XYZ file of C-alpha atoms in Angstrom:
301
model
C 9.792 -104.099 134.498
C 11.633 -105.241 131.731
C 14.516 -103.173 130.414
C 13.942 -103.191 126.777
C 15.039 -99.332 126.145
C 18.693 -100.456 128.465
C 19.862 -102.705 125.550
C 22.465 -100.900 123.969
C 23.738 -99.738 127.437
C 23.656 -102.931 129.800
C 24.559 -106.387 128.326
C 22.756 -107.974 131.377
C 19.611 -106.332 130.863
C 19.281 -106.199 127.319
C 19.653 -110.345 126.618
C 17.082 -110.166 129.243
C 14.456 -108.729 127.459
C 14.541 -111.192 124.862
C 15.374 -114.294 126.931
C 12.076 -113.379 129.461
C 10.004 -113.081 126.550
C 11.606 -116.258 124.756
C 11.334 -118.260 128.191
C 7.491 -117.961 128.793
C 6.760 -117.976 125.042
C 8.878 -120.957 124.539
C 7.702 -122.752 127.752
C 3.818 -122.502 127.571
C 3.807 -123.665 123.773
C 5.865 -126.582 123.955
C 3.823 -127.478 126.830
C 0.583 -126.769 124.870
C 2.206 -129.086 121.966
C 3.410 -131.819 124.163
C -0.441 -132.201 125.559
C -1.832 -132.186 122.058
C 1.160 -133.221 120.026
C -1.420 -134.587 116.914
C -2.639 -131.099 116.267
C 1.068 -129.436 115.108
C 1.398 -127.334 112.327
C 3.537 -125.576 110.895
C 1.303 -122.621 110.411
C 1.760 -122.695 114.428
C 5.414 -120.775 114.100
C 4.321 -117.650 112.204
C 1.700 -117.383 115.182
C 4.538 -118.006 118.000
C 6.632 -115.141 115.972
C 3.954 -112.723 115.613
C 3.314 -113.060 119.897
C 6.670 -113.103 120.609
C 6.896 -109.526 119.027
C 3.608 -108.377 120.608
C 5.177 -109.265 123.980
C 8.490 -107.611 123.048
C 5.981 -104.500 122.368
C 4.329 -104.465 125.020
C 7.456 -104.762 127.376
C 8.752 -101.630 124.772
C 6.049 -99.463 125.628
C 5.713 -100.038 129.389
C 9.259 -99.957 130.198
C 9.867 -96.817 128.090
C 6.998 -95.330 129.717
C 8.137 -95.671 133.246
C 11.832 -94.400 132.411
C 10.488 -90.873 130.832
C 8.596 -90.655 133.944
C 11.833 -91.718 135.990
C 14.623 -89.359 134.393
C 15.378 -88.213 137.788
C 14.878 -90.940 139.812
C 17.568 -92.820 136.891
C 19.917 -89.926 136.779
C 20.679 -91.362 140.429
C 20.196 -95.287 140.281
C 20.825 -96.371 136.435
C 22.819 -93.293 134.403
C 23.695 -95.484 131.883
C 19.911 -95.492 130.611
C 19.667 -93.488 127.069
C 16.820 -91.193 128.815
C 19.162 -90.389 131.407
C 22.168 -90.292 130.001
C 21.111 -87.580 127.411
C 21.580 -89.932 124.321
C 17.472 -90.215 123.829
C 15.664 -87.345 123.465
C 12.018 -87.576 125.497
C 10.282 -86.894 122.640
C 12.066 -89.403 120.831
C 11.523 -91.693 123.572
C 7.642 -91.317 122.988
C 7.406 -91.578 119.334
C 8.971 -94.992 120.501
C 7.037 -96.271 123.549
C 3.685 -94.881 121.324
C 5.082 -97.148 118.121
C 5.496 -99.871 120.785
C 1.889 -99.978 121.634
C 0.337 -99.617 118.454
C 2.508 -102.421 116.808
C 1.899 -104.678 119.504
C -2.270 -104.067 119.407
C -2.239 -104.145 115.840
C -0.414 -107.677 116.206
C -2.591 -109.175 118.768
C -5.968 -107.373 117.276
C -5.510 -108.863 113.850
C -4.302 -112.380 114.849
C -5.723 -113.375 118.288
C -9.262 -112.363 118.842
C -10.776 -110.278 121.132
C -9.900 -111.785 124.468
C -6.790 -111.727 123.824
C -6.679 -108.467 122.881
C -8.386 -107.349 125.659
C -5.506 -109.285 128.399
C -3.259 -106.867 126.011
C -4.328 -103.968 126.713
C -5.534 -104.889 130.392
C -1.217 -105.274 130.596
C -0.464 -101.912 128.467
C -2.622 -100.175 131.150
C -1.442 -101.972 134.462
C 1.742 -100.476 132.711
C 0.779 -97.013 132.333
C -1.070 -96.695 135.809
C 2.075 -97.806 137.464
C 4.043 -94.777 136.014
C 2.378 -92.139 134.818
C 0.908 -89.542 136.969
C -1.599 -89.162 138.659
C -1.653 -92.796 139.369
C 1.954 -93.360 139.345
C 1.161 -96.824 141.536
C 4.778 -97.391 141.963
C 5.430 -95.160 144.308
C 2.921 -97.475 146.592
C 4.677 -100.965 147.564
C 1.876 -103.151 147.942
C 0.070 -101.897 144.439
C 3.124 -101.746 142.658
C 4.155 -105.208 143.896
C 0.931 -106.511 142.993
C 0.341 -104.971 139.552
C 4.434 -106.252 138.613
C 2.853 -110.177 140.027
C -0.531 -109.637 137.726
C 1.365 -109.089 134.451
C 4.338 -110.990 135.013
C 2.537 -113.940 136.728
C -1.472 -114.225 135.482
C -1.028 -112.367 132.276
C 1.278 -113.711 130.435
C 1.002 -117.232 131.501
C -2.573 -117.265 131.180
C -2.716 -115.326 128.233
C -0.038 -117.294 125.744
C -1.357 -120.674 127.193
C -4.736 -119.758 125.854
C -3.606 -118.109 122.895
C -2.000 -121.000 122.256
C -4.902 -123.570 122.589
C -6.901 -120.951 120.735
C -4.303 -121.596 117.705
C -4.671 -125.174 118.065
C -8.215 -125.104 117.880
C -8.722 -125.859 121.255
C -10.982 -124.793 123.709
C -9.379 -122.999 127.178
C -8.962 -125.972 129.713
C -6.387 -125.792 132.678
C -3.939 -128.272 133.718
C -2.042 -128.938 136.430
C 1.191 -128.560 135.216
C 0.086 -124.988 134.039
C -1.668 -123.857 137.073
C 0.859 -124.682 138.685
C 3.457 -122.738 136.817
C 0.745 -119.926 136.932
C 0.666 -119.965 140.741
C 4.655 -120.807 141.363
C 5.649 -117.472 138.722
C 2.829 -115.264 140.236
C 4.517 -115.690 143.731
C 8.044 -115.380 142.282
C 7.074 -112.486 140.476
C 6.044 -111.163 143.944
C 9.631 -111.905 144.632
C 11.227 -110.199 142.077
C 7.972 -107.195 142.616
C 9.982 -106.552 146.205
C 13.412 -107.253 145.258
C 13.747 -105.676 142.352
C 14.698 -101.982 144.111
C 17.254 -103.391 146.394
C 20.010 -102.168 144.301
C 18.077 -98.476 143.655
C 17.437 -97.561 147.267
C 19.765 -94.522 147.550
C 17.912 -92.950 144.115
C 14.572 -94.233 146.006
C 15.185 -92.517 149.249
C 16.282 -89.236 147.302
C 12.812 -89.019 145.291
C 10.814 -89.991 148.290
C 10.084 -93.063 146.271
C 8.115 -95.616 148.782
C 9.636 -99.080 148.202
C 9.744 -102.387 150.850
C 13.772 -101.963 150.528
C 13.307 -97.817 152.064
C 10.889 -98.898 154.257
C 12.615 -102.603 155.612
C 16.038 -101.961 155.009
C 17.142 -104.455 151.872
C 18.720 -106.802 154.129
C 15.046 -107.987 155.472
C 13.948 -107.746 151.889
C 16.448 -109.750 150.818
C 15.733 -112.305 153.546
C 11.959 -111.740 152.837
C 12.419 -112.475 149.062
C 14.476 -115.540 149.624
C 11.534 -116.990 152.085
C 8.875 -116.811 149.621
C 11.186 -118.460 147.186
C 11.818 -121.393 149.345
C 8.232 -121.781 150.119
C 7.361 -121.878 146.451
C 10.165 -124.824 145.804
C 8.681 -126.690 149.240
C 5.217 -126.091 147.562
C 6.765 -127.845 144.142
C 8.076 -130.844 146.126
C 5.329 -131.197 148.240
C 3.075 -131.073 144.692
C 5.065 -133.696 143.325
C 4.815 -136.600 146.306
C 0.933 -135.817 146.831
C 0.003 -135.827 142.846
C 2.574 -138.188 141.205
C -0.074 -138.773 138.892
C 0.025 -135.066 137.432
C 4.271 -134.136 138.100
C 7.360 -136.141 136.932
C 8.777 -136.981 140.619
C 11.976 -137.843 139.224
C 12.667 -134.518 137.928
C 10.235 -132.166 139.797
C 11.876 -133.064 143.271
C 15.611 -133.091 142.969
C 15.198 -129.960 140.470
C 13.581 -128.066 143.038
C 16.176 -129.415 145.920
C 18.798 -128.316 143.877
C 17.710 -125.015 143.000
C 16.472 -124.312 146.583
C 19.951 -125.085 148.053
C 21.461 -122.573 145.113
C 19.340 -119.792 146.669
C 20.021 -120.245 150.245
C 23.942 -120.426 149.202
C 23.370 -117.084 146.919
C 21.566 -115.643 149.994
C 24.475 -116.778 152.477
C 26.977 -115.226 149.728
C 24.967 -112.156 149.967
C 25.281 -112.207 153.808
C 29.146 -112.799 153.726
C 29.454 -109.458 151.401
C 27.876 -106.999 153.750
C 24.887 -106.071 150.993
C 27.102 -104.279 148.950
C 25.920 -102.622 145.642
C 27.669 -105.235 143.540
C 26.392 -108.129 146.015
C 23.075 -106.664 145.890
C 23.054 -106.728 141.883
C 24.363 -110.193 142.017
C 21.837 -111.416 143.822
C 19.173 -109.671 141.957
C 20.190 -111.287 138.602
C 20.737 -114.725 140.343
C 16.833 -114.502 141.440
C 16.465 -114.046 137.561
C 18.219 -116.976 136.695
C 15.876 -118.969 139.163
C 13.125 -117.787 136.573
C 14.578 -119.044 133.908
C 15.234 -122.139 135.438
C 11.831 -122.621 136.066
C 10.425 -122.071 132.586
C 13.445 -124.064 131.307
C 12.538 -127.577 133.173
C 8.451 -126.880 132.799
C 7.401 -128.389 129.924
C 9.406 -131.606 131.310
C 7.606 -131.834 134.555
């Protein structure tokens, strides 16, 4: 999940945080604005704040929760983590995750009505059931995998589109542009569901942790995770020539080109290093900036 505790111990990872949270946020709203661009107000950005620092919350608390519950497993694959490295104290470490999750409820409770509410604490426990024992779902691939693509793909899309119609006082209606973008980050959060141990298989194998990468061997994952990209930017093209009414051809197409041929010459790179650690990382954060990418040209398309 998202490394919000890792921020004073991993540059990478702690921009991330925000920038994830900033990139869907930022995305979804200006694409709710630009379809209703008569109902702005400047009301609109205390709203936009306030869910911006429910999501950061909610990230908080799950991610905490899953690294008290993975001291061991982090002693191995990510020492530098404040958990594992001895500078945060597990009780500390609660008080936090447990401040998380009451700020964040109190923020959506009080500002965004019941539904809502309900999406944020349908995420808080996706979160918990995929750490904490006896469910501990991570240790399963396929209901970890799935439970990372829920929250990172239906939730939050879903949720801050609506939230966001909700603010202008607009009723829920879907688009295309945003089911697509619903569908397209779903499967790449599948991507990023599988992918996302590659670099933490020896800590994995060690705990008896059950991940695609122990199981597949993270050069098929790798290969694996690269194929469902490419089939989600051959989905976007093929969206784009069949419904030129709904998608901006002129961007839609070559952006998706371009940023298909940057994976397959990431994955090639990848190839050429032997999946070493550091190649391994690299090509984990590059699948990152592929995300960003995509919420960055959205509310254009």
């Amino acid at each position: 999940m998202l490394e919000v505790f890792e921020a004073p111990y991993n540059t990478w990872n702690s921009s991330r945080i925000s920038f994830v949270v900033n990139s869907i946020d930022s995305a979804l709203v200006a694409r709710a604005l630009i379809e209703n661009s008569n109902l702005i107000k400047w009301s609109l950005l205390l709203k936009a704040f306030l869910g911006i620092v429910a999501l950061i919350c909610g990230n908080g608390y799950i991610v905490g929760i899953n690294q008290i519950y993975d001291i061991g497993i982090d002693k191995v694959n990510k020492p530098y983590l404040p958990i594992a490295a001895g500078d945060l104290s597990v009780q500390s470490a609660w008080f936090l995750v447990i401040g998380f999750a009451m700020t964040g409820l109190l923020i959506v409770g009080s500002n965004f009505g019941p539904f809502i509410t309900s999406l944020y604490s349908l995420g808080l426990f996706l979160g918990t059931i995929y750490s904490v024992p006896p469910f501990r779902m991570k240790r399963f691939p396929v209901a970890a995998f799935l439970i990372i693509a829920m929250v990172r793909g239906f939730l939050l899309n879903f949720g801050v589109y609506y939230a966001t119609r909700a603010a202008l006082g607009l009723p829920f209606q879907w688009s295309a542009p945003v089911a697509f973008i619903t569908t397209f980050v779903t499967l790449f959060a599948l991507v990023i569901a599988i992918t996302k141990d590659l670099p933490d298989v020896e800590g994995d194998r060690k705990f008896q942790i059950s991940t695609l990468a122990t199981k597949l061997g993270v050069r098929n994952i790798a290969f694996l995770g690269s194929g469902l990209l490419l089939v989600n930017y051959v989905a976007a093209v093929l969206a784009a020539i069949y419904m030129p009414q709904v998608f901006r051809r002129s961007l839609m197409i070559p952006a998706h080109i371009f940023l298909a041929l940057c994976l397959i010459f990431q994955a090639w790179v990848l190839e050429q290093a032997n999946y070493t650690k550091e190649a391994i990382s690299g090509f984990y954060r590059f699948i990152w900036n592929l995300f960003y990418a995509e919420y960055a040209i959205f509310p254009f398309i």
